[in-house]
Every structure is written in C-alpha cells, then in structure tokens.
Coordinates of C-alpha atoms and ligand atoms in Angstrom, one line a residue:
M1 CA 24.8 18.3 -12.6
S2 CA 23.4 20.8 -10.2
V3 CA 21.3 20.3 -7.1
T4 CA 21.7 23.1 -4.5
I5 CA 19.8 24.4 -1.5
N6 CA 19.1 28.1 -0.9
Y7 CA 18.0 28.5 2.7
N8 CA 18.2 32.3 3.0
N9 CA 14.4 32.4 3.7
M10 CA 14.8 30.3 6.8
M11 CA 17.1 32.8 8.4
Q12 CA 16.8 35.8 10.7
H13 CA 18.4 38.3 8.3
V14 CA 15.3 37.8 6.1
L15 CA 12.5 36.7 8.4
G16 CA 13.4 38.7 11.5
D17 CA 12.3 37.0 14.8
K18 CA 10.4 34.3 12.8
G19 CA 13.8 33.2 11.3
I20 CA 16.8 31.2 12.6
A21 CA 19.8 33.2 13.8
D22 CA 23.3 32.3 12.6
S23 CA 24.2 32.0 16.3
E24 CA 21.5 29.3 16.7
I25 CA 23.1 27.3 13.9
Q26 CA 26.5 27.8 15.4
S27 CA 25.4 26.7 18.8
M28 CA 23.9 23.5 17.3
E29 CA 26.8 22.7 15.0
Q30 CA 28.3 20.0 17.3
F31 CA 24.8 18.5 17.8
A32 CA 24.4 18.3 14.0
L33 CA 27.9 16.7 13.6
K34 CA 27.0 14.1 16.2
A35 CA 24.0 13.2 14.0
F36 CA 26.4 13.0 11.1
D37 CA 28.7 10.6 13.1
T38 CA 25.7 8.5 14.1
V39 CA 24.6 8.1 10.5
E40 CA 28.2 7.4 9.3
A41 CA 28.7 4.9 12.1
G42 CA 25.6 3.0 10.8
R43 CA 26.6 3.2 7.1
G44 CA 25.9 -0.2 5.5
N45 CA 24.8 -1.8 8.8
D46 CA 21.4 -3.0 9.9
M47 CA 18.8 -0.9 8.1
Q48 CA 21.3 1.5 6.6
G49 CA 22.1 -0.8 3.7
W50 CA 20.6 1.8 1.4
M51 CA 23.8 3.8 1.8
D52 CA 25.6 1.0 -0.2
S53 CA 23.0 1.3 -3.1
P54 CA 25.1 3.7 -5.2
Y55 CA 28.2 1.5 -4.9
D56 CA 27.4 -2.2 -4.9
Q57 CA 24.9 -2.9 -7.7
D58 CA 27.0 -3.2 -10.9
E59 CA 25.9 -6.8 -11.4
V60 CA 22.3 -6.1 -10.4
V61 CA 22.1 -3.3 -12.8
K62 CA 23.4 -5.5 -15.7
A63 CA 20.8 -8.2 -14.8
I64 CA 18.0 -5.6 -14.6
V65 CA 18.9 -3.9 -17.9
K66 CA 19.0 -7.4 -19.6
K67 CA 15.6 -8.3 -18.2
A68 CA 14.2 -4.9 -19.0
E69 CA 15.2 -5.3 -22.7
E70 CA 13.1 -8.5 -22.9
I71 CA 10.1 -6.9 -21.3
R72 CA 10.2 -3.8 -23.6
N73 CA 8.4 -5.8 -26.3
Y74 CA 5.4 -6.5 -24.1
D75 CA 2.3 -4.2 -24.3
A76 CA 2.1 -3.4 -20.5
F77 CA 4.2 -3.6 -17.4
V78 CA 2.3 -3.5 -14.1
V79 CA 3.8 -3.0 -10.6
L80 CA 1.9 -4.7 -7.7
G81 CA 3.1 -3.1 -4.5
I82 CA 2.3 -0.5 -1.8
G83 CA 4.1 2.1 0.3
G84 CA 7.8 2.0 -0.3
S85 CA 7.3 -0.7 -2.9
A86 CA 5.1 1.6 -5.1
L87 CA 5.7 5.3 -4.4
G88 CA 9.3 5.4 -5.7
P89 CA 8.5 3.7 -9.1
I90 CA 5.5 6.1 -9.6
A91 CA 7.6 9.2 -8.7
V92 CA 10.6 8.2 -11.0
F93 CA 8.3 7.3 -13.9
Q94 CA 6.5 10.6 -13.7
A95 CA 9.8 12.6 -13.3
L96 CA 11.7 11.1 -16.2
K97 CA 9.2 10.0 -18.8
H98 CA 6.9 11.8 -21.2
L99 CA 4.0 13.2 -19.1
Y100 CA 1.5 11.4 -21.3
Y101 CA 3.8 8.3 -21.9
N102 CA 1.0 5.7 -21.7
E103 CA -1.1 7.6 -24.3
L104 CA 1.8 7.9 -26.8
P105 CA 1.8 5.6 -29.8
R106 CA 3.9 2.5 -29.4
E107 CA 6.8 3.7 -31.7
K108 CA 7.2 6.9 -29.7
R109 CA 7.0 5.1 -26.3
N110 CA 9.5 2.5 -27.3
G111 CA 8.4 0.4 -24.2
P112 CA 5.4 -1.1 -22.5
R113 CA 2.6 1.0 -21.0
F114 CA 3.3 1.4 -17.3
Y115 CA 0.9 1.1 -14.4
V116 CA 1.4 0.8 -10.6
L117 CA -1.5 -0.8 -8.6
D118 CA -0.9 0.6 -5.1
N119 CA -4.3 0.1 -3.7
V120 CA -6.8 -2.7 -3.3
D121 CA -9.7 -0.7 -4.6
P122 CA -11.8 -3.3 -6.5
E123 CA -12.9 -0.7 -9.0
R124 CA -9.4 0.1 -10.0
M125 CA -8.4 -3.5 -10.2
N126 CA -11.3 -4.4 -12.5
A127 CA -10.7 -1.2 -14.5
L128 CA -7.1 -2.3 -15.2
F129 CA -8.5 -5.5 -16.8
D130 CA -10.5 -3.3 -19.2
I131 CA -7.3 -1.8 -20.6
I132 CA -4.6 -4.5 -20.5
D133 CA -4.4 -7.9 -22.0
V134 CA -2.8 -10.1 -19.3
E135 CA -1.3 -12.3 -22.0
K136 CA 0.7 -9.3 -23.2
T137 CA 1.6 -7.9 -19.8
I138 CA 4.4 -8.5 -17.3
F139 CA 3.5 -8.1 -13.6
N140 CA 6.2 -7.1 -11.1
V141 CA 5.2 -8.1 -7.6
I142 CA 7.2 -6.0 -5.2
T143 CA 7.1 -6.8 -1.5
K144 CA 10.0 -7.1 0.8
S145 CA 8.1 -8.9 3.5
G146 CA 6.4 -11.1 1.0
A147 CA 3.4 -10.9 3.3
T148 CA 1.7 -7.5 2.7
S149 CA -2.0 -8.3 2.4
E150 CA -2.7 -5.7 -0.3
T151 CA 0.2 -6.8 -2.5
M152 CA -0.4 -10.5 -2.0
S153 CA -4.2 -10.2 -2.7
Q154 CA -3.3 -8.5 -6.0
Y155 CA -0.9 -11.3 -6.7
L156 CA -3.5 -13.9 -6.0
I157 CA -5.9 -12.3 -8.4
I158 CA -3.3 -11.8 -11.2
N159 CA -1.8 -15.3 -10.7
D160 CA -5.3 -16.9 -10.9
L161 CA -6.1 -15.0 -14.1
L162 CA -2.8 -15.8 -15.7
K163 CA -3.1 -19.5 -14.8
K164 CA -6.6 -19.7 -16.3
R165 CA -5.4 -18.1 -19.5
L166 CA -1.9 -19.4 -19.9
G167 CA -1.6 -22.6 -17.8
D168 CA 2.0 -23.5 -17.3
K169 CA 3.3 -20.4 -19.0
A170 CA 1.7 -18.1 -16.4
N171 CA 5.0 -17.9 -14.5
K172 CA 6.7 -16.1 -17.4
H173 CA 4.5 -13.1 -16.8
I174 CA 5.4 -12.6 -13.1
I175 CA 8.6 -11.1 -11.8
A176 CA 9.1 -11.1 -8.0
T177 CA 11.1 -8.4 -6.2
T178 CA 11.5 -9.5 -2.6
S179 CA 13.7 -10.5 0.2
S180 CA 16.1 -13.3 -0.6
S181 CA 15.5 -15.0 2.6
K182 CA 12.4 -13.9 4.4
G183 CA 8.6 -14.0 3.7
S184 CA 6.4 -16.2 1.5
L185 CA 7.1 -14.6 -1.9
I186 CA 10.7 -15.9 -2.2
G187 CA 9.5 -19.5 -1.6
L188 CA 6.7 -19.1 -4.2
A189 CA 9.0 -17.5 -6.7
K190 CA 11.4 -20.5 -6.5
E191 CA 8.5 -23.0 -6.7
Q192 CA 6.8 -21.3 -9.6
G193 CA 10.1 -20.4 -11.4
Y194 CA 9.6 -16.6 -11.5
D195 CA 12.4 -14.3 -12.4
T196 CA 13.5 -12.7 -9.2
F197 CA 15.3 -9.6 -8.0
F198 CA 16.3 -9.1 -4.4
I199 CA 15.8 -6.3 -1.9
P200 CA 18.8 -6.2 0.3
E201 CA 18.0 -7.0 4.0
G202 CA 19.4 -3.6 5.1
V203 CA 17.1 -1.6 2.7
G204 CA 13.6 -0.8 4.0
G205 CA 10.7 0.0 1.8
R206 CA 10.8 3.8 1.9
F207 CA 14.6 3.7 1.3
S208 CA 14.4 1.2 -1.6
E209 CA 13.9 3.3 -4.8
L210 CA 17.5 3.0 -5.7
C211 CA 17.6 -0.8 -5.4
P212 CA 15.7 -3.3 -7.7
V213 CA 12.3 -2.1 -6.3
G214 CA 12.7 1.1 -8.3
L215 CA 15.5 0.2 -10.8
L216 CA 13.6 -2.6 -12.7
P217 CA 10.4 -0.6 -13.3
A218 CA 12.6 2.4 -14.3
A219 CA 14.7 0.4 -16.7
V220 CA 11.6 -1.2 -18.3
V221 CA 10.4 2.2 -19.5
G222 CA 13.9 3.1 -20.8
I223 CA 15.3 5.2 -17.9
D224 CA 19.1 5.1 -17.6
I225 CA 19.4 3.6 -14.1
A226 CA 23.2 3.6 -14.1
K227 CA 23.0 7.4 -14.4
M228 CA 20.5 7.6 -11.5
L229 CA 22.9 5.6 -9.3
E230 CA 25.8 7.9 -10.4
G231 CA 23.7 10.9 -9.2
A232 CA 23.0 9.2 -5.9
K233 CA 26.8 8.4 -5.6
H234 CA 27.6 12.0 -6.3
M235 CA 25.2 13.2 -3.5
D236 CA 26.6 10.5 -1.2
Q237 CA 30.1 12.0 -1.7
V238 CA 28.8 15.5 -1.0
C239 CA 27.1 14.2 2.2
R240 CA 30.3 12.5 3.4
N241 CA 31.5 16.0 4.1
K242 CA 31.6 16.5 7.8
N243 CA 31.0 20.1 7.5
L244 CA 27.5 21.5 8.4
Y245 CA 27.9 24.4 6.0
S246 CA 28.7 22.4 2.9
N247 CA 26.5 19.3 3.5
P248 CA 23.0 20.2 2.2
A249 CA 21.3 17.2 3.7
L250 CA 22.8 17.9 7.2
M251 CA 22.0 21.6 7.0
S252 CA 18.4 21.1 5.8
A253 CA 17.9 18.4 8.5
L254 CA 19.1 20.8 11.2
L255 CA 16.9 23.6 9.8
Q256 CA 13.9 21.3 10.0
Y257 CA 14.8 20.1 13.5
I258 CA 15.2 23.6 14.8
S259 CA 11.8 24.5 13.2
M260 CA 10.1 21.5 14.7
K261 CA 11.4 22.5 18.1
K262 CA 9.8 25.9 17.6
G263 CA 6.4 24.4 16.8
K264 CA 6.7 24.2 13.0
N265 CA 5.1 20.8 12.9
I266 CA 4.1 20.8 9.3
T267 CA 6.5 20.5 6.3
V268 CA 5.2 21.3 2.9
M269 CA 6.9 19.8 -0.2
M270 CA 6.1 22.0 -3.2
P271 CA 7.8 21.2 -6.5
Y272 CA 7.2 23.7 -9.3
A273 CA 7.2 21.0 -12.1
D274 CA 4.5 18.5 -13.0
S275 CA 7.3 16.0 -13.5
L276 CA 8.2 16.2 -9.8
K277 CA 4.6 16.0 -8.5
Y278 CA 4.9 12.5 -7.2
I279 CA 8.4 13.1 -5.7
A280 CA 6.3 15.0 -3.1
D281 CA 4.3 11.8 -2.4
W282 CA 7.4 9.7 -2.1
Y283 CA 9.0 12.3 0.2
C284 CA 5.9 12.5 2.4
Q285 CA 6.1 8.8 3.1
L286 CA 9.8 8.9 3.7
W287 CA 9.5 11.8 6.2
A288 CA 6.3 10.7 7.9
E289 CA 7.0 7.0 8.3
S290 CA 10.6 7.5 9.3
L291 CA 10.3 10.3 11.8
G292 CA 6.8 9.9 13.3
K293 CA 7.6 7.9 16.4
A294 CA 6.1 7.6 19.9
V295 CA 9.3 6.5 21.7
D296 CA 12.9 7.6 21.3
N297 CA 16.0 5.4 21.4
D298 CA 16.2 5.8 25.2
G299 CA 12.6 4.7 25.8
N300 CA 11.3 8.2 26.4
I301 CA 7.8 9.0 25.1
V302 CA 8.4 11.8 22.6
H303 CA 5.7 11.6 19.9
A304 CA 8.2 13.0 17.4
G305 CA 7.7 14.0 13.8
Q306 CA 6.5 16.7 11.4
T307 CA 3.5 16.3 9.2
P308 CA 4.4 16.3 5.6
V309 CA 2.0 17.9 3.1
K310 CA 2.3 17.6 -0.7
S311 CA 1.7 20.6 -2.8
L312 CA 2.3 21.4 -6.5
G313 CA 3.3 24.7 -7.9
V314 CA 1.7 26.6 -9.5
T315 CA -1.5 24.6 -9.2
D316 CA -1.8 24.8 -5.4
Q317 CA -1.2 28.5 -5.3
H318 CA -4.9 28.6 -6.1
S319 CA -5.8 26.2 -3.2
Q320 CA -3.3 26.1 -0.4
V321 CA -1.0 29.2 -0.5
Q322 CA -3.6 31.4 1.2
L323 CA -3.2 29.2 4.3
Y324 CA 0.6 29.2 4.0
A325 CA 0.7 33.0 3.8
E326 CA -1.7 33.9 6.5
G327 CA -2.5 30.8 8.6
P328 CA -0.6 29.7 11.6
F329 CA 3.2 29.9 11.8
D330 CA 3.4 26.1 11.9
K331 CA 5.0 25.2 8.6
V332 CA 8.3 25.0 6.7
I333 CA 7.9 25.1 2.9
T334 CA 10.3 23.3 0.6
F335 CA 10.2 24.6 -2.9
I336 CA 11.8 22.6 -5.7
E337 CA 12.7 24.8 -8.6
V338 CA 13.6 23.5 -12.0
Q339 CA 15.7 26.0 -14.0
N340 CA 15.5 24.4 -17.4
F341 CA 12.4 22.5 -18.5
R342 CA 12.7 19.9 -21.2
S343 CA 10.5 21.8 -23.5
K344 CA 9.4 25.3 -24.1
C345 CA 5.9 26.7 -24.8
E346 CA 5.4 30.2 -26.1
I347 CA 2.3 32.3 -25.2
P348 CA 1.1 33.9 -28.4
G349 CA -0.6 37.2 -28.9
G350 CA -4.1 37.9 -30.1
L351 CA -5.9 39.7 -27.3
E352 CA -4.2 43.0 -27.5
Q353 CA -7.4 44.7 -26.6
L354 CA -7.3 43.1 -23.1
P355 CA -4.3 44.6 -21.2
N356 CA -4.9 42.3 -18.2
V357 CA -4.2 39.3 -20.5
S358 CA -2.0 40.7 -23.3
F359 CA 1.0 41.3 -21.0
L360 CA 1.4 37.5 -21.1
S361 CA 1.9 37.4 -24.9
G362 CA 5.4 37.0 -26.1
N363 CA 6.5 35.2 -22.9
T364 CA 6.6 31.5 -22.4
L365 CA 4.9 29.1 -19.9
N366 CA 8.5 28.5 -18.7
D367 CA 8.8 32.2 -17.7
L368 CA 5.3 32.1 -16.1
M369 CA 6.2 29.1 -14.0
S370 CA 9.5 30.5 -12.8
K371 CA 8.1 34.0 -12.2
E372 CA 5.2 32.6 -10.3
L373 CA 7.6 30.6 -8.1
Y374 CA 9.7 33.7 -7.5
A375 CA 6.5 35.7 -6.7
T376 CA 5.0 33.1 -4.4
R377 CA 8.3 32.7 -2.5
Y378 CA 8.5 36.5 -2.2
A379 CA 4.9 36.8 -0.9
L380 CA 5.4 34.0 1.7
T381 CA 8.8 35.5 2.8
K382 CA 7.1 38.9 3.1
Q383 CA 4.7 37.3 5.5
K384 CA 7.7 35.8 7.4
R385 CA 7.0 32.2 6.4
S386 CA 10.0 29.8 6.6
N387 CA 10.9 28.4 3.3
Y388 CA 13.9 27.1 1.4
T389 CA 14.4 26.1 -2.2
I390 CA 16.1 23.1 -3.7
V391 CA 17.3 24.1 -7.2
L392 CA 17.7 21.6 -10.0
D393 CA 19.3 22.9 -13.2
K394 CA 17.1 20.2 -15.0
V395 CA 15.2 17.0 -14.3
D396 CA 17.3 14.1 -15.6
E397 CA 18.5 10.8 -14.3
F398 CA 21.6 12.1 -12.6
N399 CA 19.8 14.9 -10.8
L400 CA 16.9 12.7 -9.8
G401 CA 19.2 10.1 -8.3
A402 CA 21.0 12.9 -6.4
L403 CA 17.7 14.4 -5.2
L404 CA 16.3 11.1 -3.9
Y405 CA 19.5 10.4 -2.1
L406 CA 19.6 13.9 -0.7
F407 CA 16.2 13.4 0.9
Q408 CA 17.1 10.0 2.2
M409 CA 20.2 11.5 3.9
Q410 CA 18.2 14.4 5.2
T411 CA 15.7 12.0 6.8
A412 CA 18.5 9.8 8.3
Y413 CA 20.2 12.9 9.8
C414 CA 16.9 14.2 11.2
G415 CA 16.1 10.8 12.7
A416 CA 19.5 10.8 14.4
M417 CA 18.9 14.4 15.7
L418 CA 15.5 13.3 17.1
N419 CA 17.2 10.2 18.6
I420 CA 14.5 7.9 17.2
N421 CA 14.5 4.7 15.2
T422 CA 14.2 6.0 11.6
Y423 CA 13.7 2.6 10.1
D424 CA 10.8 0.9 11.9
Q425 CA 7.1 1.6 11.6
P426 CA 5.3 0.1 14.7
G427 CA 2.3 2.4 14.1
V428 CA 1.7 0.7 10.7
E429 CA 2.2 -2.8 12.1
E430 CA -0.7 -2.3 14.5
G431 CA -3.1 -1.6 11.7
K432 CA -1.7 -4.6 9.7
N433 CA -2.2 -6.9 12.7
A434 CA -5.8 -5.6 13.2
T435 CA -6.6 -6.4 9.6
Y436 CA -5.2 -9.9 10.0
A437 CA -7.4 -10.4 13.1
L438 CA -10.5 -9.1 11.3
F439 CA -9.9 -11.7 8.6
G440 CA -9.6 -14.4 11.3
R441 CA -6.0 -15.2 10.4
K442 CA -4.5 -17.9 12.5
G443 CA -2.2 -16.5 15.2
Y444 CA -4.1 -13.3 15.6
E445 CA -6.8 -14.6 18.0
E446 CA -5.7 -12.3 20.9
K447 CA -5.8 -9.2 18.6
A448 CA -9.3 -10.3 17.5
R449 CA -10.4 -10.4 21.1
E450 CA -8.9 -7.0 21.7
L451 CA -10.9 -5.6 18.7
R452 CA -14.1 -7.2 19.9
E453 CA -13.6 -5.5 23.3
A454 CA -12.8 -2.1 21.8
T455 CA -15.4 0.7 22.5
P456 CA -18.2 0.3 20.0
D457 CA -19.6 3.3 18.1
S458 CA -22.4 5.0 20.0
D459 CA -25.5 6.0 18.0
K460 CA -25.4 9.3 19.9
Y461 CA -22.6 10.5 17.7
I462 CA -24.0 9.3 14.4
I463 CA -26.3 11.7 12.6
Ligands
LIG501 O1 8.6 1.8 4.2 C1 8.1 0.8 4.5 O2 8.7 -0.1 5.1 C2 6.7 0.4 4.1 O3 6.0 1.5 3.5 C3 6.6 -0.7 3.2 O4 7.3 -0.4 2.0 C4 5.2 -1.2 2.9 O5 4.5 -1.5 4.0 C5 5.2 -2.4 2.0 O6 5.9 -3.4 2.5 P1 6.4 -4.7 1.7 O7 7.4 -4.3 0.7 O8 7.0 -5.6 2.7 O9 5.2 -5.2 1.0

C-alpha cells in the first residue's frame, strides 16, 4: 500500500513569501500535538466512535458479507439516504467498481445494478421506477436519526409501492441501517421484520462510511470490505504517531489551519482520476459540516471553517484552473494523484501531417493524465499557489480505506485546532426545523410563527 503526502508546494522554499516557513511549523508543533492529544483523549468516546471502526467490526463484517451474498442475485440495489448516509456509498462505488458498472451485462457485473437516491427530486424518483422492477430490487434505507424527512419520504413511497405489489412479502425488500436505540426507523424495522444493521451511537453521518452505512452497499457490489477496514486500520496506526513530521493527517491539518489563519478560506479537492471524483464530494461534506461553526468550545463567536470546492483533473483544468492560477490568493489545492491506473489506453498515430496533434501519438492516456497533473501543479506553483498532493500508488480497497480514514483524522485534528465541536451541525438543524414547521408538524408551532414573522420578499427587489 502507499498513500503519501507531498507538501513541498505549501512551503516557503518553493512559494517564497506566499509559503509557510519551517520556523512557523516548528513554532506550532506543540499546538499541533495538543490537537493530537485532544483527539486521542476522545478516541472511542462520545462522537469519536468512528475511531473504533477499523477494530471492532469482525462480526458485523461477517453478517454484512452474508447478507450481501443473498442480495447479489437481485436485479437492483437502491440506497435511500442523504448527506453522510449517501455520499460515502456513492464515492466508494465509483472508486472501486467499473466506471460503467450499471451498464455492464449481468454476467460481467456479477451483482445488482446500484443506485443511490440522495435527493427528493420528484423527477428522479419517478425516473427510477422506469428503470427498476421493485419486485427484483432491494432497498437499503439508511438514516441514523430515523427521522430525516428526505429519507423517510422516500421510504414511505417505496414501502407503499412494495406493499401494493407484494403484500406481506414487502418487508423482504427493505433493509434498515439505523441507530439501534433512537429514532423511528428502528421501531418500524422491528415491527415490519426488516433485516437491520446498526450505526454505532458514536459514529455521526459524515464519519460513517466505514460502518454498515458504507460497508453493506459496498459488499453488495462485490467490494472487499475487510480490506477497506484493513486500510483504515493501517492509517489509524500511522496516525497514532505523536510526531508531527510523520503523521500525514496531523501535518495536513496544521497546513490547512495555518493557511486559514492567513485568509486561505477555500480548499479545493482535485483528484486526477474519474474513480475518485465523488471522493471530492464526500470530502466536501466532511470538511464543511465538521468545521463550519459559529461558536467555539469556549462560547466565543468564531465563524470558523474553510469552504471546500470539488474539482476534477483534468476536466476542470478547462473550467476552474484559470481562477486558481490568477485569482485571489485565498485557496489551498489538494491534488490526488494515482500512479497506476487499473487500465491502460494507447493513443494511436494517424495524423502525422498535424504536428500539434501528432506529438500525442505513441503515448497513453495514462501519460497524458499524469503529465497534465505535473504541468498544472507546476503552473500553479509558479504562480505561488499553495498546493499539496496526496499520492496513491493505485486505487484499491486498502488504499481507499486508508484515504477515507486519513481525511477523517485530518478533519478531527483540524477541528481540535479550531477548538470547535467537529461533530455537531446546528446550522443544518435550523433548516430541518423550518421545514417541519412549514409542513405544520406538531411541536414546531413556535418555529412556524417565527417563519410567518420573517421579513417578506419585497417586490422592489424582484425583476
Ligand atoms: O453528517 C451528518 O450528520 C449529516 O450529513 C447526516 O448524515 C444527514 O443529515 C442524514 O442524517 P440521518 O442519517 O440521520 O438521516
């Protein structure tokens, strides 16, 4: 396995006064180690149960693999979930399966077609019914709270349809992944006799990919989930190292923290591999929802956080890189480089009369991808733009588990440095409560009154 971080292009010896000096890192070493101690002190407690995920799931993995085997004969597997209950399954599926998996013939797929419904767009919901047969589909309802309006409305629609078609057998088509003790879904699951997997209490949505939330969907499409957990365990061992200079999550958290303090309020996640495209989405949620906080742990108003932006190499070289190279100095760019792609594609000759095209012939798309990454990194660095590169020797289960865990650790350390609660999301709750009030849900009368009294739109500002 190999997942390493090259942060040369964050530093002063490359970027001059736009970079970070060795002495700055040295002067903040104790600060970083304090964040390390804070995270270690919380290991396994409260909302840091995700740090146990690589170690305590042998039985869960066995049960998941057994269930996944049964599901593999179905025609489709559909995840109903949103936020942390959807982004991980999407990212891991894209990373580790054939990039046109759903379009492959059944014998090549060797598993059900895979879909994640992570929105309540009525067009998408109805479009799904045009391509699946619910009688040949398993639906995995994933919601830790068991009360998320989006997921539960999807569940109501699916359950209604299944009951109309299958009567008493409808329950065989629904698997619930939820809290074992809280929320409405666990009660429903027991009452209806659904197969159920549990989200540990100390694992929040955005930290849940390496628990049944992500492991069941991954296993259903044939991903080796034990290897993913081995990768996470390996990264956990690396990050148990109380040494700033050999702990990649701690060092990258500190680099981001120092950058934020210097006004770099945007962080761009730019993998150079289509397989990792949705890792950027997953990362954006992890970073945004964990670190974007109004108040710190001492009650001070801080409005902390750094805006994550997803980008894809080489595609976004032709849309965003102009801004990254010449716009404001307000960004840190994280490249993800894959050294060995799982397949090779040669660029043939045939246009020798066109020298501006023929130089490509005899190379591979693999070369083009890696040279374009090198060139873009060079161009940005020349413009003194802060960037670092996470290098994966290849995209496989082990490295992906390690990468996900690395980002979770980096987020936890950065949250400790910012002295904020990494694991809550009060800003999201406000919107959820307002939605309940708009629907007239019982208990939200006060919120409904607040909404009625909010400043109405003025026609003056509508054109
Ligand atoms: O990270 C989080 O906590 C959120 O993004 C949740 O995952 C999201 O709101 C969905 O919550 P639930 O799993 O309770 O339906």
